[in-house]
Coordinates of C-alpha atoms and ligand atoms in Angstrom, one line a residue:
X131 CA 18.5 12.0 25.6
X132 CA 16.4 9.9 21.7
X133 CA 18.2 8.0 19.0
X134 CA 16.8 8.1 15.9
X135 CA 17.8 6.5 12.2
X136 CA 17.6 8.1 9.4
X137 CA 17.2 6.7 5.9
X138 CA 18.0 9.6 3.0
X139 CA 17.0 8.1 -0.6
X140 CA 19.5 8.4 -3.4
X141 CA 16.7 11.6 -4.5
X142 CA 17.9 13.0 -1.0
X143 CA 21.4 12.6 -1.7
X144 CA 21.9 12.4 -5.5
X145 CA 24.1 15.9 -6.3
X146 CA 26.7 17.8 -4.0
X147 CA 23.8 20.7 -2.8
X148 CA 21.6 17.8 -1.5
X149 CA 24.2 16.5 0.6
X150 CA 25.1 19.5 1.7
X151 CA 21.9 20.2 2.9
X152 CA 20.4 16.4 4.0
X153 CA 24.5 17.0 6.5
X154 CA 22.3 19.8 7.9
X155 CA 19.8 18.5 8.6
X156 CA 21.9 15.4 10.1
X157 CA 23.5 18.3 11.9
X158 CA 20.0 19.9 12.9
X159 CA 19.1 16.3 15.3
X160 CA 22.3 16.2 17.0
X161 CA 22.1 19.3 18.3
X162 CA 18.4 19.4 19.1
X163 CA 20.4 16.8 22.0
X164 CA 19.4 13.0 20.0
X165 CA 22.1 11.0 18.8
X166 CA 22.0 10.0 14.8
X167 CA 23.0 7.0 12.8
X168 CA 22.5 7.5 9.4
X169 CA 21.6 4.7 6.5
X170 CA 22.2 6.5 3.4
X171 CA 21.5 5.0 -0.4
X172 CA 23.5 5.3 -3.6
X173 CA 23.8 9.7 -5.3
X174 CA 20.3 9.9 -6.9
X175 CA 20.3 6.7 -10.3
X176 CA 24.0 5.2 -10.1
X177 CA 22.7 1.6 -8.5
X178 CA 20.5 1.5 -12.1
X179 CA 23.4 2.2 -13.6
X180 CA 26.2 0.9 -12.1
X181 CA 23.3 -2.4 -13.7
X182 CA 23.8 -0.4 -16.8
X183 CA 27.0 -0.6 -17.3
X184 CA 27.8 -4.2 -15.4
X185 CA 24.8 -5.5 -18.4
X186 CA 27.6 -3.8 -21.0
X187 CA 30.8 -6.6 -19.9
X188 CA 28.8 -9.2 -19.1
X189 CA 23.9 -9.8 -19.8
X190 CA 24.7 -12.5 -16.5
X191 CA 27.2 -10.9 -14.3
X192 CA 28.0 -13.1 -11.8
X193 CA 25.8 -11.7 -8.6
X194 CA 29.0 -11.7 -6.0
X195 CA 30.6 -9.2 -8.8
X196 CA 27.0 -7.7 -9.5
X197 CA 26.4 -7.1 -5.5
X198 CA 30.4 -6.4 -5.2
X199 CA 29.7 -3.0 -8.0
X200 CA 26.5 -2.1 -6.8
X201 CA 27.6 -1.5 -2.7
X202 CA 30.4 0.5 -3.8
X203 CA 27.0 3.5 -5.3
X204 CA 26.7 3.6 -0.6
X205 CA 30.3 4.2 0.0
X206 CA 30.3 7.2 -1.8
X207 CA 27.1 8.7 -0.6
X208 CA 28.6 7.3 3.2
X209 CA 32.0 8.9 3.0
X210 CA 30.8 11.9 1.0
X211 CA 28.0 13.0 3.5
X212 CA 30.4 11.9 6.6
X213 CA 32.9 15.0 4.7
X214 CA 29.7 17.5 4.8
X215 CA 28.7 16.5 7.7
X216 CA 33.1 17.1 9.7
X217 CA 32.2 20.4 7.3
X218 CA 30.4 22.0 9.7
X219 CA 31.8 20.7 12.5
X220 CA 30.6 17.9 13.5
X221 CA 31.9 14.9 14.3
X222 CA 30.6 12.4 11.4
X223 CA 31.9 8.8 10.9
X224 CA 31.5 6.3 7.7
X225 CA 30.6 2.7 7.8
X226 CA 29.9 0.0 5.6
X227 CA 27.3 -2.5 6.2
X228 CA 29.5 -5.1 7.4
X229 CA 31.6 -2.7 9.4
X230 CA 28.0 -1.0 11.3
X231 CA 27.5 -4.9 11.8
X232 CA 24.5 -6.6 9.1
X233 CA 25.1 -10.3 8.8
X234 CA 22.9 -11.4 6.1
X235 CA 22.2 -15.0 4.3
X236 CA 24.0 -15.4 1.2
X237 CA 22.0 -15.6 -1.3
X238 CA 23.8 -12.4 -3.1
X239 CA 20.8 -9.7 -4.7
X240 CA 18.3 -10.7 -2.1
X241 CA 20.2 -11.2 1.5
X242 CA 18.5 -11.9 4.3
X243 CA 19.0 -9.7 7.7
X244 CA 19.9 -12.3 9.8
X245 CA 21.0 -10.8 12.5
X246 CA 22.4 -7.3 13.8
X247 CA 25.9 -7.1 15.8
X248 CA 26.2 -2.8 16.1
X249 CA 28.9 -2.8 18.4
X250 CA 30.5 -0.1 16.0
X251 CA 28.2 2.2 15.2
X252 CA 26.9 2.4 20.0
X253 CA 31.0 3.2 20.6
X254 CA 30.8 6.2 18.0
X255 CA 27.9 7.7 19.2
X256 CA 29.2 6.8 23.0
X257 CA 31.9 9.1 21.5
X258 CA 29.6 11.7 21.1
X259 CA 30.0 10.9 17.0
X260 CA 27.2 10.9 14.6
X261 CA 27.6 7.1 12.3
X262 CA 26.6 7.3 8.7
X263 CA 26.0 3.4 7.4
X264 CA 25.8 2.3 3.9
X265 CA 22.9 1.3 2.9
X266 CA 20.8 -2.1 1.4
X267 CA 24.2 -3.9 2.2
X268 CA 26.2 -6.7 4.2
X269 CA 28.0 -9.6 5.6
X270 CA 27.1 -13.1 4.8
X271 CA 27.3 -14.9 8.0
X272 CA 28.8 -17.8 5.7
X273 CA 30.8 -17.5 2.4
X274 CA 32.4 -13.3 4.8
X275 CA 31.3 -12.1 1.3
X276 CA 29.7 -9.0 1.2
X277 CA 26.2 -9.0 -0.6
X278 CA 22.9 -6.8 -1.1
X279 CA 19.5 -6.6 0.3
X280 CA 17.5 -6.1 -3.5
X281 CA 16.1 -3.3 -4.8
X282 CA 15.1 -0.6 -2.3
X283 CA 16.3 -2.1 0.4
X284 CA 18.4 0.7 2.3
X285 CA 15.2 1.6 3.7
X286 CA 15.6 -3.0 5.7
X287 CA 18.9 -1.1 6.6
X288 CA 17.6 1.2 8.6
X289 CA 14.6 -0.3 10.1
X290 CA 17.4 -3.3 11.3
X291 CA 19.5 -0.7 12.9
X292 CA 16.8 1.5 14.7
X293 CA 15.6 -2.7 16.0
X294 CA 19.0 -3.5 17.0
X295 CA 20.2 0.5 19.0
X296 CA 16.8 0.7 20.1
X297 CA 15.6 3.8 19.3
X298 CA 13.3 5.7 19.6
X299 CA 11.8 6.0 16.2
X300 CA 13.1 5.0 12.5
X301 CA 12.8 8.8 9.9
X302 CA 12.6 7.7 5.9
X303 CA 12.9 10.1 4.1
X304 CA 11.8 10.0 1.3
X305 CA 11.0 13.6 -1.6
X306 CA 6.9 12.8 -1.6
X307 CA 5.8 13.9 1.4
X308 CA 5.0 10.4 2.9
X309 CA 2.2 7.0 2.0
X310 CA -0.6 8.4 -0.8
X311 CA -3.6 6.6 -2.1
X312 CA -1.4 6.2 -5.0
X313 CA 2.2 6.5 -6.5
X314 CA 1.8 11.1 -7.0
X315 CA 4.5 10.8 -10.0
X316 CA 1.1 8.6 -11.7
X317 CA -2.1 10.8 -9.5
X318 CA -1.4 13.9 -8.4
X319 CA -4.3 14.1 -6.8
X320 CA -3.4 11.3 -4.9
X321 CA -3.5 11.9 -1.6
X322 CA -1.0 11.6 1.6
X323 CA -2.0 9.3 4.4
X324 CA -1.6 10.3 8.1
X325 CA -1.2 7.0 9.1
X326 CA -1.4 3.7 7.9
X327 CA -0.8 -0.2 9.9
X328 CA 1.7 -1.7 9.4
X329 CA -0.6 -5.0 8.3
X330 CA -1.8 -2.8 5.2
X331 CA 1.5 -0.9 4.4
X332 CA 3.1 -4.5 3.9
X333 CA 0.7 -5.0 1.5
X334 CA 1.0 -1.8 -0.3
X335 CA 4.8 -2.8 0.3
X336 CA 3.9 -6.4 -1.2
X337 CA 1.9 -5.0 -4.7
X338 CA 5.0 -2.8 -5.4
X339 CA 4.2 0.7 -4.1
X340 CA 8.2 1.4 -3.7
X341 CA 8.5 4.0 -1.4
X342 CA 8.5 1.1 1.5
X343 CA 10.4 -2.6 0.7
X344 CA 8.4 -4.8 1.5
X345 CA 11.3 -6.4 4.2
X346 CA 11.5 -2.4 6.2
X347 CA 8.0 -3.2 6.7
X348 CA 7.7 -6.7 7.9
X349 CA 10.5 -5.8 9.6
X350 CA 8.7 -2.9 11.8
X351 CA 5.7 -4.5 12.2
X352 CA 7.6 -7.9 14.3
X353 CA 10.0 -5.4 16.9
X354 CA 6.9 -2.2 17.2
X355 CA 9.3 0.0 15.7
X356 CA 7.8 3.4 14.3
X357 CA 8.8 4.4 10.5
X358 CA 8.2 8.2 9.7
X359 CA 7.5 8.3 6.6
X360 CA 8.5 11.6 5.0
X361 CA 10.0 14.7 2.5
X362 CA 13.8 15.2 3.0
X363 CA 12.7 19.0 0.5
X364 CA 9.7 19.3 3.5
X365 CA 9.8 20.3 7.0
X366 CA 6.5 18.8 6.7
X367 CA 4.4 15.8 9.1
X368 CA 4.8 12.9 7.0
X369 CA 3.1 9.8 7.8
X370 CA 3.5 7.2 10.8
X371 CA 3.6 3.6 9.7
X372 CA 2.8 1.9 13.4
X373 CA 0.6 -0.6 14.7
X374 CA -3.0 -0.7 14.6
X375 CA -4.7 0.4 17.7
X376 CA -8.3 -1.9 18.4
X377 CA -11.5 -0.1 17.3
X378 CA -10.5 1.9 14.8
X379 CA -10.5 0.2 12.1
X380 CA -13.7 0.5 11.9
X381 CA -13.2 4.9 11.0
X382 CA -10.9 3.3 9.2
X383 CA -11.2 4.1 4.4
X384 CA -12.0 1.2 3.2
X385 CA -9.7 0.7 0.3
X386 CA -5.9 2.5 1.8
X387 CA -4.8 2.7 -1.5
X388 CA -3.7 1.6 -5.1
X389 CA -0.3 0.3 -5.6
X390 CA 1.0 -0.5 -9.4
X391 CA 3.9 -3.1 -10.2
X392 CA 5.6 -3.0 -13.7
X393 CA 8.6 -5.5 -12.2
X394 CA 6.7 -8.7 -12.7
X395 CA 6.3 -10.6 -15.8
X396 CA 4.1 -13.6 -16.3
X397 CA 5.6 -17.2 -16.8
X398 CA 3.2 -20.2 -19.1
X399 CA 4.0 -23.2 -19.1
X400 CA 1.7 -24.2 -21.9
X401 CA 0.2 -28.6 -22.3
X402 CA 1.4 -29.6 -19.1
X403 CA 0.0 -33.2 -18.8
X404 CA -3.7 -32.9 -16.8
X405 CA -2.0 -35.5 -13.7
X406 CA -1.2 -35.3 -10.1
X407 CA 2.3 -33.7 -9.3
X408 CA 3.1 -31.2 -12.0
X409 CA 2.1 -28.7 -10.8
X410 CA 4.7 -29.7 -7.6
X411 CA 7.2 -31.1 -10.0
X412 CA 7.4 -27.4 -11.9
X413 CA 7.1 -25.3 -8.1
X414 CA 9.9 -27.3 -7.3
X415 CA 11.8 -26.8 -9.8
X416 CA 11.4 -23.1 -9.3
X417 CA 11.7 -22.9 -5.1
X418 CA 14.9 -24.3 -5.9
X419 CA 15.9 -21.0 -8.0
X420 CA 15.4 -18.7 -5.5
X421 CA 12.7 -18.2 -6.8
X422 CA 9.3 -16.2 -5.5
X423 CA 6.2 -16.2 -7.2
X424 CA 3.3 -13.8 -6.4
X425 CA 0.0 -15.9 -8.9
X426 CA -0.7 -18.9 -10.3
X427 CA -3.0 -19.0 -12.4
X428 CA -3.9 -23.4 -14.1
X429 CA -6.3 -23.7 -16.2
X430 CA -8.7 -26.0 -17.3
X431 CA -7.9 -29.0 -18.7
X432 CA -9.2 -29.8 -22.5
X433 CA -11.1 -32.9 -22.4
X434 CA -9.6 -33.7 -26.4
X435 CA -6.2 -33.6 -25.3
X436 CA -6.3 -33.9 -21.4
X437 CA -4.0 -31.1 -21.0
X438 CA -3.8 -27.8 -19.4
X439 CA -1.5 -24.6 -19.0
X440 CA 0.2 -23.0 -15.8
X441 CA 0.6 -19.8 -15.9
X442 CA 2.6 -17.8 -12.7
X443 CA 3.8 -14.2 -12.4
X444 CA 6.8 -13.5 -10.5
X445 CA 9.4 -11.3 -10.6
X446 CA 10.7 -10.5 -14.4
X447 CA 14.6 -9.7 -13.6
X448 CA 13.7 -13.8 -12.2
X449 CA 12.5 -14.5 -16.1
X450 CA 16.0 -15.8 -17.5
X451 CA 16.6 -18.2 -14.6
X452 CA 12.6 -19.9 -14.8
X453 CA 13.3 -20.3 -18.0
X454 CA 16.5 -22.1 -17.7
X455 CA 16.0 -23.8 -15.0
X456 CA 12.1 -26.0 -16.1
X457 CA 14.0 -25.6 -20.2
X458 CA 16.5 -28.9 -18.3
X459 CA 13.6 -30.2 -16.7
X460 CA 11.0 -30.8 -20.6
X461 CA 11.1 -33.7 -20.9
X462 CA 10.5 -35.3 -17.2
X463 CA 7.6 -33.2 -16.6
X464 CA 6.6 -33.8 -20.7
X465 CA 5.4 -29.5 -21.4
X466 CA 4.7 -29.0 -25.0
X467 CA 6.1 -25.4 -24.4
X468 CA 6.7 -21.9 -21.7
X469 CA 5.8 -18.1 -23.5
X470 CA 7.4 -15.4 -21.4
X471 CA 5.7 -12.1 -21.3
X472 CA 7.2 -9.4 -19.3
X473 CA 4.5 -7.0 -21.0
X474 CA 2.8 -7.2 -17.9
X475 CA 1.9 -4.7 -14.8
X476 CA 0.4 -5.2 -11.6
X477 CA -2.8 -2.9 -9.7
X478 CA -3.6 -4.0 -6.5
X479 CA -5.8 -2.2 -4.5
X480 CA -5.3 -2.7 -1.0
X481 CA -7.7 -1.8 2.4
X482 CA -8.7 -2.9 5.5
X483 CA -12.0 -1.8 5.6
X484 CA -12.6 -4.4 2.4
X485 CA -13.1 -7.7 5.0
X486 CA -16.7 -5.8 6.4
X487 CA -18.4 -4.4 3.0
X488 CA -18.4 -6.6 0.4
X489 CA -18.9 -5.3 -3.6
X490 CA -15.3 -3.7 -4.0
X491 CA -14.1 -6.2 -6.0
X492 CA -17.7 -5.1 -8.4
X493 CA -16.1 -1.7 -8.6
X494 CA -12.9 -2.6 -9.7
X495 CA -14.0 -4.5 -12.5
X496 CA -16.9 -2.1 -13.2
X497 CA -13.2 0.6 -13.3
X498 CA -11.3 -1.6 -15.2
X499 CA -14.2 -2.2 -17.1
X500 CA -15.5 1.4 -18.3
X501 CA -11.6 2.8 -19.1
X502 CA -11.5 -0.1 -21.3
X503 CA -8.6 -2.3 -19.4
X504 CA -8.1 -6.1 -20.3
X505 CA -8.2 -8.3 -16.4
X506 CA -5.2 -11.1 -18.0
X507 CA -4.9 -12.7 -14.4
X508 CA -6.5 -12.1 -10.7
X509 CA -5.8 -12.9 -7.1
X510 CA -6.9 -12.1 -3.6
X511 CA -6.6 -11.7 -0.2
X512 CA -8.2 -10.6 2.8
X513 CA -7.8 -6.9 2.8
X514 CA -5.9 -6.5 -1.8
X515 CA -6.7 -7.1 -5.1
X516 CA -5.0 -7.2 -7.6
X517 CA -5.7 -7.9 -11.8
X518 CA -2.5 -7.9 -14.2
X519 CA -3.1 -6.2 -17.3
X520 CA -1.1 -5.0 -20.3
X521 CA 1.8 -2.8 -19.5
X522 CA 0.7 -0.2 -21.7
X523 CA -3.2 -0.2 -19.4
X524 CA -0.4 0.7 -15.6
X525 CA -1.4 4.3 -15.8
X526 CA -4.9 4.5 -16.9
X527 CA -5.6 1.1 -14.8
X528 CA -4.3 3.2 -11.8
X529 CA -6.2 6.8 -12.5
X530 CA -9.5 4.2 -13.6
X531 CA -9.7 2.2 -10.0
X532 CA -8.3 5.7 -7.5
X533 CA -11.3 7.9 -8.7
X534 CA -13.7 5.2 -8.7
X535 CA -12.6 4.4 -4.7
X536 CA -13.8 8.4 -4.4
X537 CA -10.0 8.5 -3.1
X538 CA -8.5 11.4 -6.1
X539 CA -8.9 15.2 -3.9
X540 CA -10.0 17.6 -4.7
X541 CA -7.1 20.2 -4.5
X542 CA -4.0 18.9 -6.7
X543 CA -1.2 18.8 -2.7
X544 CA 0.8 15.6 -4.0
X545 CA 4.0 17.0 -4.6
X546 CA 6.7 15.2 -6.6
X547 CA 10.1 17.0 -5.4
X548 CA 12.8 14.8 -6.7
X549 CA 14.3 11.6 -8.0
X550 CA 13.4 10.3 -11.9
X551 CA 11.3 7.8 -11.0
X552 CA 13.6 5.4 -12.2
Ligands
ADP1380 P1 14.2 6.3 -2.4 O1 15.3 7.0 -3.8 O2 13.9 7.9 -1.4 O3 14.5 5.4 -1.8 P2 12.6 5.5 -4.1 O4 12.3 6.2 -5.1 O5 12.9 4.5 -2.5 O6 13.0 6.9 -3.5 O7 10.5 5.3 -3.7 C1 9.6 7.0 -3.6 C2 8.8 6.8 -4.3 O8 7.8 6.2 -4.6 C3 8.2 8.2 -4.9 O9 9.2 9.1 -5.6 C4 7.0 7.6 -5.3 O10 7.0 7.3 -7.0 C5 6.9 6.1 -5.5 N1 6.3 5.7 -4.7 C6 4.7 5.4 -5.1 N2 4.3 4.6 -4.8 C7 3.8 5.7 -3.7 C8 3.4 6.1 -2.2 N3 2.3 4.9 -2.1 N4 2.7 6.9 -1.6 C9 4.2 7.8 -2.3 N5 5.3 7.0 -3.2 C10 4.9 5.8 -3.5
LIG1381 N1 20.3 2.0 -4.3 C1 19.6 0.5 -3.4 C2 18.7 0.5 -4.6 O1 18.5 2.1 -6.6 C3 19.4 1.1 -2.0 C4 17.9 1.8 -1.8 O2 18.4 2.4 -3.0 O3 17.4 1.5 -1.3 O4 17.7 -0.4 -4.9
MG1382 MG1 13.1 3.0 -1.6

């Protein structure tokens, strides 16, 4: 008997009809002779609606209470799904993240899983039940408060449970048929990727391809859990995310895909004295505020003033905390002012074959220039090139880059089955 972990995203359980369809799929998996653990997200855009609600009563809600509120979304879907399965004559038990043994650190809104103790799930499985677990949440080891794993975190719950339960496979059900060469909502001519390495998927996820949560891919790589990303609206084979096998890179396409991210912002510290220790002081403050930076650029200082500007990108949602932390230290650091721009977008080109192929950046920059897109910042890794552009240019840039690397399909095959793209 195999143990299958399945995760259903918000659009797969958006309403009662969707929940009933998903319940049938789960029961079919059970009837095929598998033990089944299901991780479920909040219905439709519930999480966004709860965030809007919180913001209506408080512009900066206390992080503990925000987590308490948001986890309610997943509790609704887990209970409703368990009911739909019971209605099909099968036993299903729902569990919160805490009941399922998802233990985290205490950083609200971006907690990391530090242990998984799924004793209650094991007993329920032994008793013949299907287990339904609320995604995206856990309980802090130290404070015992309820935490969330960050937006899109249900994917990570699924892989963490798959690892802890030694599952045979982790299936991520969503509203597209798998991982594509670009977001099919922007590029209908994007092509489905049948198989992708953890390494490339990590870069895509880190670059904003929200099809999989970044930490879910890190977890899967660490524990070597194969992930099958597929649609809950079709029976098609999806995309397998697996370890890259030796030698396959040679046959690999040079580029695996183009990712975009509209959730970043750019903060510029203007007029920083050009002397030893200044950058260290700035980034220490940002790190103390638990903010993850992405790109960093320091301009050449103007000889006349001896001052320079330092710009970095960060999640837009962390903007206010970063500004507050830096403003408090203005005198000590001695910078002139801060500039904040959340109207930016990041475009990234990812491909393991880049290592061996010079000229990729030239083609990328050429494509953006031809499309009239101005580049504000650039960063690279061994298998990725990212650029920051104006947010209004994101769609144009993604199309241009996708076409320039011959990724457009001859015939449009990408289907978006549901979801609002919010
Ligand atoms: P779920 O609610 O099922 O977790 P998400 O909205 O988090 O779904 O992720 C699925 C969405 O990811 C798709 O609808 C698609 O718009 C988007 N997406 C972004 N990049 C890609 C990509 N490279 N391949 C497929 N989908 C992508
Ligand atoms: N419901 C959460 C979100 O919208 C978690 C998830 O869907 O993975 O971010
Ligand atoms: Mg998701």
